[in-house]
């Protein structure tokens, strides 16, 4: 039982380091919060009614995961651009989500390392060496 409680406590993170953006009416529009070490976090966007319309995990270790928000004049989120590269390796992911001012999604696109053209190595054919002095004279 004690083990279960410790796992639950470890799974719950305190995201205390936050950057917030607000609607003109002072309601929360977006938040990007990290833990005490600024390593792990969450990005969340809200509608003007307070419902969550977008959520992604943030990470500054083992590669990265980040979100860039842009806004309407009212403070509502207009676009969320997400990027992730686990372990900083060849795998990468990105998406762009556009929102109407009321919080509904108007478009979504994504891209990742699997959907890009592959780089293929092309090795020229190697022809066997022929000594021209040994060729038959005609």
PDB file of C-alpha atoms in Angstrom:
ATOM      1  CA  UNK A   1       0.000   0.000   0.000  1.00  0.00           C
ATOM      2  CA  UNK A   2       2.805   2.387   0.846  1.00  0.00           C
ATOM      3  CA  UNK A   3       4.411   1.731  -2.540  1.00  0.00           C
ATOM      4  CA  UNK A   4       1.178   2.706  -4.302  1.00  0.00           C
ATOM      5  CA  UNK A   5       1.017   5.992  -2.410  1.00  0.00           C
ATOM      6  CA  UNK A   6       4.610   6.847  -3.293  1.00  0.00           C
ATOM      7  CA  UNK A   7       3.965   6.178  -6.977  1.00  0.00           C
ATOM      8  CA  UNK A   8       0.889   8.385  -6.903  1.00  0.00           C
ATOM      9  CA  UNK A   9       2.823  11.206  -5.270  1.00  0.00           C
ATOM     10  CA  UNK A  10       5.606  10.916  -7.835  1.00  0.00           C
ATOM     11  CA  UNK A  11       3.137  10.958 -10.719  1.00  0.00           C
ATOM     12  CA  UNK A  12       1.537  14.203  -9.540  1.00  0.00           C
ATOM     13  CA  UNK A  13       3.800  17.110 -10.490  1.00  0.00           C
ATOM     14  CA  UNK A  14       3.682  20.651  -9.208  1.00  0.00           C
ATOM     15  CA  UNK A  15       3.961  22.974 -12.174  1.00  0.00           C
ATOM     16  CA  UNK A  16       4.777  26.137 -10.267  1.00  0.00           C
ATOM     17  CA  UNK A  17       6.764  28.150 -12.846  1.00  0.00           C
ATOM     18  CA  UNK A  18       4.120  29.525 -15.174  1.00  0.00           C
ATOM     19  CA  UNK A  19       3.750  31.971 -18.015  1.00  0.00           C
ATOM     20  CA  UNK A  20       0.107  32.952 -18.460  1.00  0.00           C
ATOM     21  CA  UNK A  21      -1.828  34.936 -21.046  1.00  0.00           C
ATOM     22  CA  UNK A  22      -5.286  36.348 -20.376  1.00  0.00           C
ATOM     23  CA  UNK A  23      -8.417  37.370 -22.248  1.00  0.00           C
ATOM     24  CA  UNK A  24      -9.297  41.078 -22.088  1.00  0.00           C
ATOM     25  CA  UNK A  25     -11.923  40.168 -19.457  1.00  0.00           C
ATOM     26  CA  UNK A  26      -9.043  38.793 -17.297  1.00  0.00           C
ATOM     27  CA  UNK A  27      -9.983  35.118 -17.648  1.00  0.00           C
ATOM     28  CA  UNK A  28      -7.118  32.717 -18.304  1.00  0.00           C
ATOM     29  CA  UNK A  29      -6.449  32.130 -22.022  1.00  0.00           C
ATOM     30  CA  UNK A  30      -3.243  30.039 -21.993  1.00  0.00           C
ATOM     31  CA  UNK A  31      -0.699  28.780 -19.520  1.00  0.00           C
ATOM     32  CA  UNK A  32       2.701  27.197 -19.932  1.00  0.00           C
ATOM     33  CA  UNK A  33       3.894  25.804 -16.617  1.00  0.00           C
ATOM     34  CA  UNK A  34       7.045  23.920 -15.652  1.00  0.00           C
ATOM     35  CA  UNK A  35       8.154  22.037 -12.571  1.00  0.00           C
ATOM     36  CA  UNK A  36      10.638  23.515 -10.073  1.00  0.00           C
ATOM     37  CA  UNK A  37      13.591  22.422 -12.241  1.00  0.00           C
ATOM     38  CA  UNK A  38      12.102  23.870 -15.454  1.00  0.00           C
ATOM     39  CA  UNK A  39      12.327  20.457 -17.093  1.00  0.00           C
ATOM     40  CA  UNK A  40       8.781  19.093 -17.445  1.00  0.00           C
ATOM     41  CA  UNK A  41       5.537  20.970 -17.899  1.00  0.00           C
ATOM     42  CA  UNK A  42       2.181  21.471 -19.572  1.00  0.00           C
ATOM     43  CA  UNK A  43       0.820  23.946 -22.100  1.00  0.00           C
ATOM     44  CA  UNK A  44      -2.932  24.516 -21.903  1.00  0.00           C
ATOM     45  CA  UNK A  45      -5.282  26.789 -23.866  1.00  0.00           C
ATOM     46  CA  UNK A  46      -8.787  27.659 -22.691  1.00  0.00           C
ATOM     47  CA  UNK A  47     -11.926  28.935 -24.404  1.00  0.00           C
ATOM     48  CA  UNK A  48     -13.567  32.119 -23.143  1.00  0.00           C
ATOM     49  CA  UNK A  49     -15.958  29.826 -21.233  1.00  0.00           C
ATOM     50  CA  UNK A  50     -13.038  28.277 -19.314  1.00  0.00           C
ATOM     51  CA  UNK A  51     -13.001  24.870 -20.984  1.00  0.00           C
ATOM     52  CA  UNK A  52      -9.700  23.324 -22.079  1.00  0.00           C
ATOM     53  CA  UNK A  53      -9.408  23.433 -25.871  1.00  0.00           C
ATOM     54  CA  UNK A  54      -5.743  22.427 -26.233  1.00  0.00           C
ATOM     55  CA  UNK A  55      -3.191  20.606 -24.086  1.00  0.00           C
ATOM     56  CA  UNK A  56       0.371  19.389 -24.699  1.00  0.00           C
ATOM     57  CA  UNK A  57       3.183  18.180 -22.492  1.00  0.00           C
ATOM     58  CA  UNK A  58       6.295  20.381 -22.355  1.00  0.00           C
ATOM     59  CA  UNK A  59       9.829  19.096 -21.950  1.00  0.00           C
ATOM     60  CA  UNK A  60      13.297  20.649 -21.774  1.00  0.00           C
ATOM     61  CA  UNK A  61      15.126  17.353 -21.175  1.00  0.00           C
ATOM     62  CA  UNK A  62      15.506  14.240 -23.315  1.00  0.00           C
ATOM     63  CA  UNK A  63      15.142  16.403 -26.394  1.00  0.00           C
ATOM     64  CA  UNK A  64      12.394  18.982 -26.277  1.00  0.00           C
ATOM     65  CA  UNK A  65       8.652  19.550 -26.565  1.00  0.00           C
ATOM     66  CA  UNK A  66       7.431  23.117 -26.862  1.00  0.00           C
ATOM     67  CA  UNK A  67       4.348  25.120 -27.840  1.00  0.00           C
ATOM     68  CA  UNK A  68       4.217  28.602 -29.327  1.00  0.00           C
ATOM     69  CA  UNK A  69       0.851  30.364 -28.958  1.00  0.00           C
ATOM     70  CA  UNK A  70      -0.367  33.365 -30.969  1.00  0.00           C
ATOM     71  CA  UNK A  71      -3.470  35.386 -30.047  1.00  0.00           C
ATOM     72  CA  UNK A  72      -6.435  37.399 -31.255  1.00  0.00           C
ATOM     73  CA  UNK A  73      -6.767  40.989 -29.977  1.00  0.00           C
ATOM     74  CA  UNK A  74      -9.333  39.693 -27.464  1.00  0.00           C
ATOM     75  CA  UNK A  75      -6.668  37.466 -25.887  1.00  0.00           C
ATOM     76  CA  UNK A  76      -8.147  34.255 -27.305  1.00  0.00           C
ATOM     77  CA  UNK A  77      -5.646  31.763 -28.671  1.00  0.00           C
ATOM     78  CA  UNK A  78      -5.425  31.997 -32.454  1.00  0.00           C
ATOM     79  CA  UNK A  79      -2.774  29.365 -33.198  1.00  0.00           C
ATOM     80  CA  UNK A  80      -0.801  26.717 -31.326  1.00  0.00           C
ATOM     81  CA  UNK A  81       2.422  25.495 -32.927  1.00  0.00           C
ATOM     82  CA  UNK A  82       3.797  22.374 -31.255  1.00  0.00           C
ATOM     83  CA  UNK A  83       7.220  20.850 -31.813  1.00  0.00           C
ATOM     84  CA  UNK A  84       8.785  17.747 -30.280  1.00  0.00           C
ATOM     85  CA  UNK A  85      12.061  15.926 -30.809  1.00  0.00           C
ATOM     86  CA  UNK A  86      12.495  13.026 -28.390  1.00  0.00           C
ATOM     87  CA  UNK A  87      16.104  12.669 -27.280  1.00  0.00           C
ATOM     88  CA  UNK A  88      17.103  15.271 -29.866  1.00  0.00           C
ATOM     89  CA  UNK A  89      17.552  12.485 -32.413  1.00  0.00           C
ATOM     90  CA  UNK A  90      16.236  11.897 -35.889  1.00  0.00           C
ATOM     91  CA  UNK A  91      12.644  11.519 -34.727  1.00  0.00           C
ATOM     92  CA  UNK A  92      10.655  14.752 -34.712  1.00  0.00           C
ATOM     93  CA  UNK A  93       7.022  15.793 -34.693  1.00  0.00           C
ATOM     94  CA  UNK A  94       5.194  19.069 -35.218  1.00  0.00           C
ATOM     95  CA  UNK A  95       1.643  20.299 -35.543  1.00  0.00           C
ATOM     96  CA  UNK A  96      -0.192  23.547 -36.128  1.00  0.00           C
ATOM     97  CA  UNK A  97      -3.694  24.036 -34.724  1.00  0.00           C
ATOM     98  CA  UNK A  98      -5.718  27.113 -35.684  1.00  0.00           C
ATOM     99  CA  UNK A  99      -8.651  28.289 -33.582  1.00  0.00           C
ATOM    100  CA  UNK A 100     -11.669  30.520 -34.149  1.00  0.00           C
ATOM    101  CA  UNK A 101     -12.010  33.284 -31.587  1.00  0.00           C
ATOM    102  CA  UNK A 102     -14.653  31.244 -29.736  1.00  0.00           C
ATOM    103  CA  UNK A 103     -12.170  28.367 -29.235  1.00  0.00           C
ATOM    104  CA  UNK A 104     -13.301  25.925 -31.913  1.00  0.00           C
ATOM    105  CA  UNK A 105     -10.584  24.330 -34.024  1.00  0.00           C
ATOM    106  CA  UNK A 106     -10.654  25.617 -37.603  1.00  0.00           C
ATOM    107  CA  UNK A 107      -7.675  23.717 -38.988  1.00  0.00           C
ATOM    108  CA  UNK A 108      -5.059  21.198 -37.967  1.00  0.00           C
ATOM    109  CA  UNK A 109      -1.936  19.975 -39.729  1.00  0.00           C
ATOM    110  CA  UNK A 110       0.863  17.758 -38.579  1.00  0.00           C
ATOM    111  CA  UNK A 111       4.196  16.590 -39.830  1.00  0.00           C
ATOM    112  CA  UNK A 112       6.775  14.107 -38.612  1.00  0.00           C
ATOM    113  CA  UNK A 113       9.958  12.375 -39.626  1.00  0.00           C
ATOM    114  CA  UNK A 114       8.028   9.450 -41.163  1.00  0.00           C
ATOM    115  CA  UNK A 115       6.106  11.694 -43.555  1.00  0.00           C
ATOM    116  CA  UNK A 116       9.126  13.437 -45.050  1.00  0.00           C
ATOM    117  CA  UNK A 117      11.026  12.281 -48.097  1.00  0.00           C
ATOM    118  CA  UNK A 118      13.710   9.807 -47.181  1.00  0.00           C
ATOM    119  CA  UNK A 119      17.358  10.280 -47.958  1.00  0.00           C
ATOM    120  CA  UNK A 120      18.601   7.296 -49.881  1.00  0.00           C
ATOM    121  CA  UNK A 121      22.214   6.508 -50.557  1.00  0.00           C
ATOM    122  CA  UNK A 122      22.947   5.813 -54.184  1.00  0.00           C
ATOM    123  CA  UNK A 123      26.171   4.040 -54.915  1.00  0.00           C
ATOM    124  CA  UNK A 124      27.309   4.015 -58.495  1.00  0.00           C
ATOM    125  CA  UNK A 125      27.808   0.631 -60.080  1.00  0.00           C
ATOM    126  CA  UNK A 126      31.431  -0.475 -59.982  1.00  0.00           C
ATOM    127  CA  UNK A 127      32.650  -1.872 -63.237  1.00  0.00           C
ATOM    128  CA  UNK A 128      35.401  -4.452 -63.229  1.00  0.00           C
ATOM    129  CA  UNK A 129      38.809  -3.147 -64.242  1.00  0.00           C
ATOM    130  CA  UNK A 130      39.923  -4.084 -67.730  1.00  0.00           C
ATOM    131  CA  UNK A 131      43.498  -3.783 -68.742  1.00  0.00           C
ATOM    132  CA  UNK A 132      43.440  -2.197 -72.188  1.00  0.00           C
ATOM    133  CA  UNK A 133      46.809  -3.732 -73.097  1.00  0.00           C
ATOM    134  CA  UNK A 134      45.254  -7.177 -72.949  1.00  0.00           C
ATOM    135  CA  UNK A 135      42.321  -6.372 -75.194  1.00  0.00           C
ATOM    136  CA  UNK A 136      42.350  -8.109 -78.554  1.00  0.00           C
ATOM    137  CA  UNK A 137      43.378  -5.916 -81.414  1.00  0.00           C
ATOM    138  CA  UNK A 138      41.039  -5.975 -84.323  1.00  0.00           C
TER     139      UNK A 138
END
